[in-house]
Amino acid sequence: MLQKLKDRWKVNNLNLVLIISTFAIGGSLCGKAGARLLELGGVEKNFSYWFIYILLITLLWPLFVITVSIPLGQFSFFKNYLLHIWQRISGKQKKVIKIAIFASGAGSNAQKIIEHFKKKSFVKISLVVCNKKVAGVLDIAAKENIPSLIIERNRFFDEDNYLAFLKELGIDFIVLAGFLWKMPTAIINSYPNKIVNIHPALLPKYGGKGMYGQRVHDAVIQAKDAVSGISIHYVDELYDHGNIIFQATCPVEETDTAESLAQKIHQLEHLHYPAVIKTVLEKLK
Ligand code: GRF
């Protein structure tokens, strides 16, 4: 039961305790305040008393839990919680955009994206797709309670491309974060302008087949470029080719090695990729 709540609300043990405490303290204060108000109003304890009481505490409850949530450090959770309830009641529920992250490596970008969208109610990271049986990103998915899918080459390229599976899960948007296989045409056509990738250099330079990871940084250093950076772009049928959405740069020093440059690039990626994805998704709302 508690585990289910943790998974649903995506919180850790401490936050779960604080959230439950907020519900308990807020609820009991609200009950007491409702009774006190009716007493002050001189309402007699008959059938209508209970009717008014329930109505009153229903109206007061949001105010009490949100107030209690502040000292317990749970304001942001309860703000979203109450907003969600209001949207359900008013029928103005926002559509949640479901994202699949495709990654094959350590998953540091995936981790940042997951963290960024944890508290954004209009986005849900619903799936992590990986083409390797062992990868850091799979451990991250498990830790974050996000379902993962290990894909097989044949099915991905020559059979149904896992499209039915993605559609069945309701995936609306795909984020590539260190995914080395080329996206099949069928998936690209099914997700027009809804697949983004990040490349660790300033495209159109240093992109294309075989240009990934260390090879990119080696090429930049060999060319003695004074700047490198990141490119976030839509994905089309060619490697690292779709329209560029965003680029950011960093200097390449004479003393830089492929490793030190990779670190700078990772920092830029972590800083910008989640925010750029959010901007793209906001246009889809
Ligand atoms: C990143 O450098 C990204 O630009 C490239 O693959 C790398 C993935 O790194 N497409 P990580 O697995 O997210 O740490």
Tab-separated table of N, CA, C and O in Angstrom, residues 215-272:
chain	number	residue	atom	x	y	z
A	215	ARG	N	34.448	9.741	-30.085
A	215	ARG	CA	34.890	10.033	-31.459
A	215	ARG	C	34.615	11.498	-31.831
A	215	ARG	O	35.383	12.126	-32.548
A	216	VAL	N	33.481	11.991	-31.346
A	216	VAL	CA	33.110	13.380	-31.653
A	216	VAL	C	34.129	14.325	-31.010
A	216	VAL	O	34.663	15.225	-31.675
A	217	HIS	N	34.425	14.089	-29.748
A	217	HIS	CA	35.335	14.990	-29.027
A	217	HIS	C	36.760	14.896	-29.590
A	217	HIS	O	37.452	15.902	-29.701
A	218	ASP	N	37.167	13.681	-29.958
A	218	ASP	CA	38.483	13.512	-30.594
A	218	ASP	C	38.570	14.357	-31.861
A	218	ASP	O	39.570	15.050	-32.099
A	219	ALA	N	37.506	14.304	-32.665
A	219	ALA	CA	37.505	15.033	-33.942
A	219	ALA	C	37.589	16.540	-33.712
A	219	ALA	O	38.315	17.249	-34.416
A	220	VAL	N	36.862	17.016	-32.696
A	220	VAL	CA	36.871	18.461	-32.389
A	220	VAL	C	38.284	18.886	-31.976
A	220	VAL	O	38.803	19.911	-32.435
A	221	ILE	N	38.914	18.078	-31.137
A	221	ILE	CA	40.253	18.426	-30.638
A	221	ILE	C	41.280	18.357	-31.774
A	221	ILE	O	42.120	19.249	-31.917
A	222	GLN	N	41.170	17.338	-32.591
A	222	GLN	CA	42.108	17.217	-33.725
A	222	GLN	C	41.994	18.391	-34.683
A	222	GLN	O	42.986	18.869	-35.224
A	223	ALA	N	40.751	18.870	-34.855
A	223	ALA	CA	40.524	20.001	-35.774
A	223	ALA	C	40.953	21.327	-35.155
A	223	ALA	O	40.901	22.367	-35.800
A	224	LYS	N	41.340	21.286	-33.868
A	224	LYS	CA	41.755	22.477	-33.112
A	224	LYS	C	40.665	23.562	-33.098
A	224	LYS	O	40.964	24.777	-33.182
A	225	ASP	N	39.407	23.145	-33.032
A	225	ASP	CA	38.314	24.113	-32.929
A	225	ASP	C	38.411	24.849	-31.591
A	225	ASP	O	38.763	24.239	-30.578
A	226	ALA	N	38.067	26.116	-31.617
A	226	ALA	CA	38.146	26.895	-30.372
A	226	ALA	C	36.887	26.728	-29.535
A	226	ALA	O	36.878	27.022	-28.337
A	227	VAL	N	35.800	26.307	-30.182
A	227	VAL	CA	34.547	26.071	-29.428
A	227	VAL	C	33.920	24.744	-29.836
A	227	VAL	O	34.058	24.295	-30.978
A	228	SER	N	33.238	24.143	-28.869
A	228	SER	CA	32.373	23.009	-29.179
A	228	SER	C	31.050	23.275	-28.473
A	228	SER	O	30.817	24.399	-28.004
A	229	GLY	N	30.210	22.277	-28.374
A	229	GLY	CA	28.931	22.542	-27.710
A	229	GLY	C	27.958	21.407	-27.905
A	229	GLY	O	28.361	20.269	-28.194
A	230	ILE	N	26.686	21.733	-27.751
A	230	ILE	CA	25.648	20.710	-27.896
A	230	ILE	C	24.622	21.173	-28.920
A	230	ILE	O	24.425	22.376	-29.121
A	231	SER	N	23.980	20.203	-29.557
A	231	SER	CA	22.894	20.508	-30.487
A	231	SER	C	21.705	19.637	-30.122
A	231	SER	O	21.835	18.416	-30.008
A	232	ILE	N	20.572	20.288	-29.939
A	232	ILE	CA	19.329	19.540	-29.688
A	232	ILE	C	18.494	19.716	-30.954
A	232	ILE	O	18.287	20.830	-31.423
A	233	HIS	N	18.066	18.585	-31.521
A	233	HIS	CA	17.410	18.691	-32.833
A	233	HIS	C	16.293	17.677	-32.966
A	233	HIS	O	16.258	16.677	-32.246
A	234	TYR	N	15.365	17.969	-33.885
A	234	TYR	CA	14.345	16.977	-34.219
A	234	TYR	C	15.026	15.842	-34.969
A	234	TYR	O	16.075	16.049	-35.604
A	235	VAL	N	14.413	14.679	-34.909
A	235	VAL	CA	15.025	13.519	-35.553
A	235	VAL	C	14.327	13.229	-36.880
A	235	VAL	O	13.097	13.186	-36.947
A	236	ASP	N	15.140	13.122	-37.925
A	236	ASP	CA	14.584	12.663	-39.198
A	236	ASP	C	15.315	11.387	-39.603
A	236	ASP	O	15.987	10.763	-38.783
A	237	GLU	N	15.169	11.013	-40.878
A	237	GLU	CA	15.686	9.701	-41.265
A	237	GLU	C	17.208	9.638	-41.385
A	237	GLU	O	17.758	8.563	-41.569
A	238	LEU	N	17.866	10.777	-41.337
A	238	LEU	CA	19.329	10.758	-41.426
A	238	LEU	C	19.933	10.981	-40.043
A	238	LEU	O	19.344	11.669	-39.203
A	239	TYR	N	21.121	10.441	-39.841
A	239	TYR	CA	21.791	10.629	-38.550
A	239	TYR	C	22.070	12.110	-38.293
A	239	TYR	O	22.626	12.810	-39.160
A	240	ASP	N	21.688	12.597	-37.126
A	240	ASP	CA	22.058	13.951	-36.647
A	240	ASP	C	21.715	15.042	-37.658
A	240	ASP	O	22.494	15.982	-37.858
A	241	HIS	N	20.550	14.933	-38.290
A	241	HIS	CA	20.266	15.787	-39.426
A	241	HIS	C	19.032	16.692	-39.267
A	241	HIS	O	18.959	17.755	-39.870
A	242	GLY	N	18.068	16.315	-38.452
A	242	GLY	CA	16.802	17.076	-38.388
A	242	GLY	C	17.010	18.514	-37.953
A	242	GLY	O	18.106	18.908	-37.526
A	243	ASN	N	15.927	19.294	-38.056
A	243	ASN	CA	16.021	20.724	-37.718
A	243	ASN	C	16.556	20.950	-36.306
A	243	ASN	O	16.118	20.307	-35.361
A	244	ILE	N	17.470	21.920	-36.228
A	244	ILE	CA	18.073	22.210	-34.922
A	244	ILE	C	17.137	23.092	-34.104
A	244	ILE	O	16.606	24.093	-34.591
A	245	ILE	N	16.934	22.692	-32.859
A	245	ILE	CA	16.040	23.442	-31.963
A	245	ILE	C	16.864	24.395	-31.091
A	245	ILE	O	16.456	25.513	-30.809
A	246	PHE	N	18.033	23.910	-30.684
A	246	PHE	CA	18.816	24.689	-29.704
A	246	PHE	C	20.284	24.276	-29.771
A	246	PHE	O	20.596	23.096	-29.970
A	247	GLN	N	21.168	25.261	-29.610
A	247	GLN	CA	22.595	24.940	-29.477
A	247	GLN	C	23.190	25.781	-28.350
A	247	GLN	O	22.737	26.900	-28.099
A	248	ALA	N	24.167	25.232	-27.685
A	248	ALA	CA	24.908	25.996	-26.671
A	248	ALA	C	26.377	25.646	-26.846
A	248	ALA	O	26.708	24.540	-27.280
A	249	THR	N	27.244	26.589	-26.511
A	249	THR	CA	28.674	26.372	-26.791
A	249	THR	C	29.516	26.381	-25.508
A	249	THR	O	29.088	26.880	-24.468
A	250	CYS	N	30.698	25.818	-25.638
A	250	CYS	CA	31.687	25.940	-24.565
A	250	CYS	C	33.062	26.071	-25.229
A	250	CYS	O	33.259	25.577	-26.347
A	251	PRO	N	34.003	26.727	-24.553
A	251	PRO	CA	35.324	26.870	-25.169
A	251	PRO	C	36.098	25.553	-25.145
A	251	PRO	O	35.925	24.735	-24.229
A	252	VAL	N	36.929	25.349	-26.159
A	252	VAL	CA	37.848	24.199	-26.142
A	252	VAL	C	39.242	24.773	-25.904
A	252	VAL	O	39.755	25.543	-26.721
A	253	GLU	N	39.828	24.428	-24.763
A	253	GLU	CA	41.160	24.940	-24.432
A	253	GLU	C	42.221	24.058	-25.092
A	253	GLU	O	41.956	22.892	-25.396
A	254	GLU	N	43.397	24.618	-25.224
A	254	GLU	CA	44.493	23.821	-25.813
A	254	GLU	C	44.815	22.595	-24.981
A	254	GLU	O	45.261	21.568	-25.490
A	255	THR	N	44.556	22.730	-23.673
A	255	THR	CA	44.890	21.614	-22.761
A	255	THR	C	43.783	20.562	-22.707
A	255	THR	O	43.944	19.528	-22.052
A	256	ASP	N	42.658	20.820	-23.345
A	256	ASP	CA	41.531	19.875	-23.268
A	256	ASP	C	41.854	18.542	-23.929
A	256	ASP	O	42.503	18.490	-24.986
A	257	THR	N	41.384	17.472	-23.287
A	257	THR	CA	41.445	16.146	-23.905
A	257	THR	C	40.009	15.769	-24.251
A	257	THR	O	39.070	16.471	-23.838
A	258	ALA	N	39.848	14.641	-24.940
A	258	ALA	CA	38.484	14.195	-25.270
A	258	ALA	C	37.687	14.021	-23.975
A	258	ALA	O	36.497	14.359	-23.919
A	259	GLU	N	38.343	13.533	-22.920
A	259	GLU	CA	37.635	13.284	-21.649
A	259	GLU	C	37.193	14.594	-20.997
A	259	GLU	O	36.064	14.719	-20.545
A	260	SER	N	38.133	15.565	-20.954
A	260	SER	CA	37.764	16.819	-20.279
A	260	SER	C	36.692	17.560	-21.081
A	260	SER	O	35.793	18.171	-20.514
A	261	LEU	N	36.781	17.468	-22.405
A	261	LEU	CA	35.753	18.114	-23.235
A	261	LEU	C	34.404	17.415	-23.021
A	261	LEU	O	33.362	18.077	-22.914
A	262	ALA	N	34.445	16.088	-22.931
A	262	ALA	CA	33.204	15.329	-22.710
A	262	ALA	C	32.527	15.794	-21.420
A	262	ALA	O	31.300	15.919	-21.359
A	263	GLN	N	33.339	16.069	-20.410
A	263	GLN	CA	32.755	16.528	-19.132
A	263	GLN	C	32.057	17.872	-19.286
A	263	GLN	O	30.960	18.080	-18.790
A	264	LYS	N	32.720	18.782	-20.007
A	264	LYS	CA	32.107	20.113	-20.223
A	264	LYS	C	30.798	19.962	-20.997
A	264	LYS	O	29.803	20.626	-20.712
A	265	ILE	N	30.832	19.096	-21.991
A	265	ILE	CA	29.641	18.903	-22.833
A	265	ILE	C	28.511	18.288	-22.014
A	265	ILE	O	27.355	18.717	-22.122
A	266	HIS	N	28.859	17.334	-21.167
A	266	HIS	CA	27.827	16.726	-20.318
A	266	HIS	C	27.169	17.773	-19.429
A	266	HIS	O	25.966	17.761	-19.221
A	267	GLN	N	27.999	18.679	-18.910
A	267	GLN	CA	27.425	19.734	-18.050
A	267	GLN	C	26.430	20.576	-18.829
A	267	GLN	O	25.357	20.910	-18.349
A	268	LEU	N	26.807	20.920	-20.066
A	268	LEU	CA	25.898	21.718	-20.911
A	268	LEU	C	24.614	20.938	-21.184
A	268	LEU	O	23.513	21.493	-21.154
A	269	GLU	N	24.773	19.650	-21.462
A	269	GLU	CA	23.603	18.806	-21.768
A	269	GLU	C	22.640	18.775	-20.593
A	269	GLU	O	21.429	18.962	-20.750
A	270	HIS	N	23.213	18.537	-19.403
A	270	HIS	CA	22.358	18.420	-18.212
A	270	HIS	C	21.651	19.741	-17.916
A	270	HIS	O	20.526	19.756	-17.446
A	271	LEU	N	22.354	20.827	-18.204
A	271	LEU	CA	21.781	22.147	-17.943
A	271	LEU	C	20.627	22.460	-18.901
A	271	LEU	O	19.605	23.005	-18.504
A	272	HIS	N	20.801	22.093	-20.173
A	272	HIS	CA	19.842	22.573	-21.175
A	272	HIS	C	18.809	21.556	-21.681
A	272	HIS	O	17.707	21.960	-22.055
